[in-house]
C-alpha positions as semicolon CSV with decimal commas, in nm:
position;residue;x (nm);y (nm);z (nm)
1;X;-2,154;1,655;4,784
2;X;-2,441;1,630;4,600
3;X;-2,601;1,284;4,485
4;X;-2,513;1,220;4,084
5;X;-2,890;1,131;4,010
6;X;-3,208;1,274;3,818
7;X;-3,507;1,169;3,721
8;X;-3,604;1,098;3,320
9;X;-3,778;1,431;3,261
10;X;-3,528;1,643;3,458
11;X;-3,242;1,470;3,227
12;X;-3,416;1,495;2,902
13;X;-3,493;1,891;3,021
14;X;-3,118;1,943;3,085
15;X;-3,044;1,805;2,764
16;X;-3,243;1,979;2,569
17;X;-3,152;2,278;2,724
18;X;-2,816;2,171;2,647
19;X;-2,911;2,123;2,262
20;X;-3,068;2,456;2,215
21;X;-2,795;2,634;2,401
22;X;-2,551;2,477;2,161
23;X;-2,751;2,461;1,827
24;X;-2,966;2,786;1,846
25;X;-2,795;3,061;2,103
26;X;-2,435;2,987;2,039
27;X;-2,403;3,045;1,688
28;X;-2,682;3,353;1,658
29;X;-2,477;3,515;1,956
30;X;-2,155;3,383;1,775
31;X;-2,286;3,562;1,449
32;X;-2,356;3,880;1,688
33;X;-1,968;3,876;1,789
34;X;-1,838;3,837;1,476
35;X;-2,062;4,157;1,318
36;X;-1,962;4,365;1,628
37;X;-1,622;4,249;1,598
38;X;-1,575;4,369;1,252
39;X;-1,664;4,692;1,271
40;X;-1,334;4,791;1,439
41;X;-1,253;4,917;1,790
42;X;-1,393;4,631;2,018
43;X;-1,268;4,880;2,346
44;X;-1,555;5,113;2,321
45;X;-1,820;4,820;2,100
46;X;-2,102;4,773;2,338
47;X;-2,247;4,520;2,131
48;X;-1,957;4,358;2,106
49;X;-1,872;4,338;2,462
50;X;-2,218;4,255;2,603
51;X;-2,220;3,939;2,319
52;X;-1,907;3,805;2,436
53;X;-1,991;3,803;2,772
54;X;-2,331;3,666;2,675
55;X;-2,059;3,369;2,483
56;X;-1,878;3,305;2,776
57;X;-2,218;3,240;2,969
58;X;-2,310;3,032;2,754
59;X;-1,990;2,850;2,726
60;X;-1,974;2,815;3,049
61;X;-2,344;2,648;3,116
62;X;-2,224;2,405;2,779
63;X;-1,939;2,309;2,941
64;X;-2,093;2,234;3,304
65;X;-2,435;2,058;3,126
66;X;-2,195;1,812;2,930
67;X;-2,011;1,757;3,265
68;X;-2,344;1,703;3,437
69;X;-2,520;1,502;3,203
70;X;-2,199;1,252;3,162
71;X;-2,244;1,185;3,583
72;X;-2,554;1,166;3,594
73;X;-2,771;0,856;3,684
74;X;-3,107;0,842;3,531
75;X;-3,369;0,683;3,794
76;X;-3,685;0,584;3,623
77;X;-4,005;0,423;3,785
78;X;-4,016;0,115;3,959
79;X;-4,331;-0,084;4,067
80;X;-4,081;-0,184;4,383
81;X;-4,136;0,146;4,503
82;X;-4,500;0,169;4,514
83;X;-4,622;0,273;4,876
84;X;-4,312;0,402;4,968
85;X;-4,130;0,703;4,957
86;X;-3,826;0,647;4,723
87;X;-3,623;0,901;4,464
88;X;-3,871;1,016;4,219
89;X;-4,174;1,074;4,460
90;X;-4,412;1,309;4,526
91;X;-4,541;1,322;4,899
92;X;-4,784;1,482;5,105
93;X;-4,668;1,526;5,420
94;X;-4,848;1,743;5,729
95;X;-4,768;1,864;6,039
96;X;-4,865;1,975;6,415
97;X;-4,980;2,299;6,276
98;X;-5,185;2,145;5,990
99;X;-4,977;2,276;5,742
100;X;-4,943;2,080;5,467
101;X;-4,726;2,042;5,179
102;X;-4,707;1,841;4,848
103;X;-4,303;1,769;4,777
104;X;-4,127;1,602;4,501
105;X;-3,811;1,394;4,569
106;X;-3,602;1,502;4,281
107;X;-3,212;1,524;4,158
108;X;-3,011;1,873;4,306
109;X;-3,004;1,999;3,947
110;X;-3,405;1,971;3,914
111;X;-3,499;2,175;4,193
112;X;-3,465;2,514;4,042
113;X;-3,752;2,701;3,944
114;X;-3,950;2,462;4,121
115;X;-4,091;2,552;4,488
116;X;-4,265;2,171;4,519
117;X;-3,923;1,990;4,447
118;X;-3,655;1,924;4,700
119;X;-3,337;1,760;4,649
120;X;-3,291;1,399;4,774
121;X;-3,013;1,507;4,972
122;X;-3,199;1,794;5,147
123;X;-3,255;1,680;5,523
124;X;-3,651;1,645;5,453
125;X;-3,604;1,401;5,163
126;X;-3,349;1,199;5,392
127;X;-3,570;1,181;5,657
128;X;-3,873;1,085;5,442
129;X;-3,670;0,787;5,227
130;X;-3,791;0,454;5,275
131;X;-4,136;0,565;5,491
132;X;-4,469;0,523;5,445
133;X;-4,865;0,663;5,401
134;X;-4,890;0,708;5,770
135;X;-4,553;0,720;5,890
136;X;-4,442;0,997;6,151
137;X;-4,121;1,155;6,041
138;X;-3,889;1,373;6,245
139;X;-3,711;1,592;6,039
140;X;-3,369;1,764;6,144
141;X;-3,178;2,076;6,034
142;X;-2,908;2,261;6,175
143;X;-3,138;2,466;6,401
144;X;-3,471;2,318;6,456
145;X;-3,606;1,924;6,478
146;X;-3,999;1,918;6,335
147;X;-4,230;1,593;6,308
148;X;-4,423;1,562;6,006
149;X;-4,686;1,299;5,900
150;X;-4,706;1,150;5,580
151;X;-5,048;1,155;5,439
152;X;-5,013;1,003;5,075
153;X;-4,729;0,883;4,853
154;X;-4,770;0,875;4,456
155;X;-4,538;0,861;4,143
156;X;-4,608;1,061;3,836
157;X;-4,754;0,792;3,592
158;X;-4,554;0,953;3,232
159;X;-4,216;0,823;3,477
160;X;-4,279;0,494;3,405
161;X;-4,110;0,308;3,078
């Protein structure tokens, strides 16, 4: 189960992805169908085939973005959280190896397309709620247990209303 929230840029990026999906692909592929659809046998159209697949995509990301925006809690900024790690932060955490690693503690549905995001309910982000600058963390996963430290906590400044 994944936890309902997001951050205010990752829900005004869903919804306008949501928006032009709906207001710009839908009816130009829409328009596509229809001109493939009229010039007779759909069976062998290729155009007409690959666009209405291409519609049901579509359809189908409309229909789950509407779901997902209508659960979703928006989490903006608080000056509570400063100095801690909490939903919305970024952290620099290091570990035995000196490996290091700059992280974002985002919503499941922001994470994609984004290698320095993790998901607040990703075992990292669990273990690294409610630490801070300084803190040792242990971090557990189905096959391994690695210690981490946390070098620096910040919050991007355009989250806060």
């Amino acid at each position: 189960m994944k936890t309902p929230l997001i951050t205010r840029k990752g829900y005004l990026k869903l919804k306008q992805e949501l928006d032009h999906l709906w207001r710009e692909e839908r009816p130009e592929i829409t328009r596509k169908v229809t001109w493939a659809a009229s010039l007779g046998d759909r069976s062998e159209n290729a155009d007409y085939q690959y666009n209405k697949k291409k519609l049901r995509e579509i359809d189908r990301r409309v229909r789950y973005l509407r779901k997902c925006l209508e659960n979703l809690k928006v989490v903006d900024y608080s000056s509570q959280q400063e100095n801690k790690v909490y939903f919305g932060a970024w952290v620099e955490i290091e570990n035995e190896q000196g490996q290091v690693l700059e992280l974002r503690l985002v919503g499941y549905d922001e994470i994609f397309g984004r290698r320095d995001y993790i998901s607040i309910d990703s075992p990292m982000a669990r273990a690294l709620v409610g630490k801070e600058e300084d803190d040792d963390v242990t971090v557990k996963t189905e096959t391994d247990v690695k210690e981490w430290w946390i070098n620096r906590i910040w919050y991007d400044p355009t989250d806060k209303l």
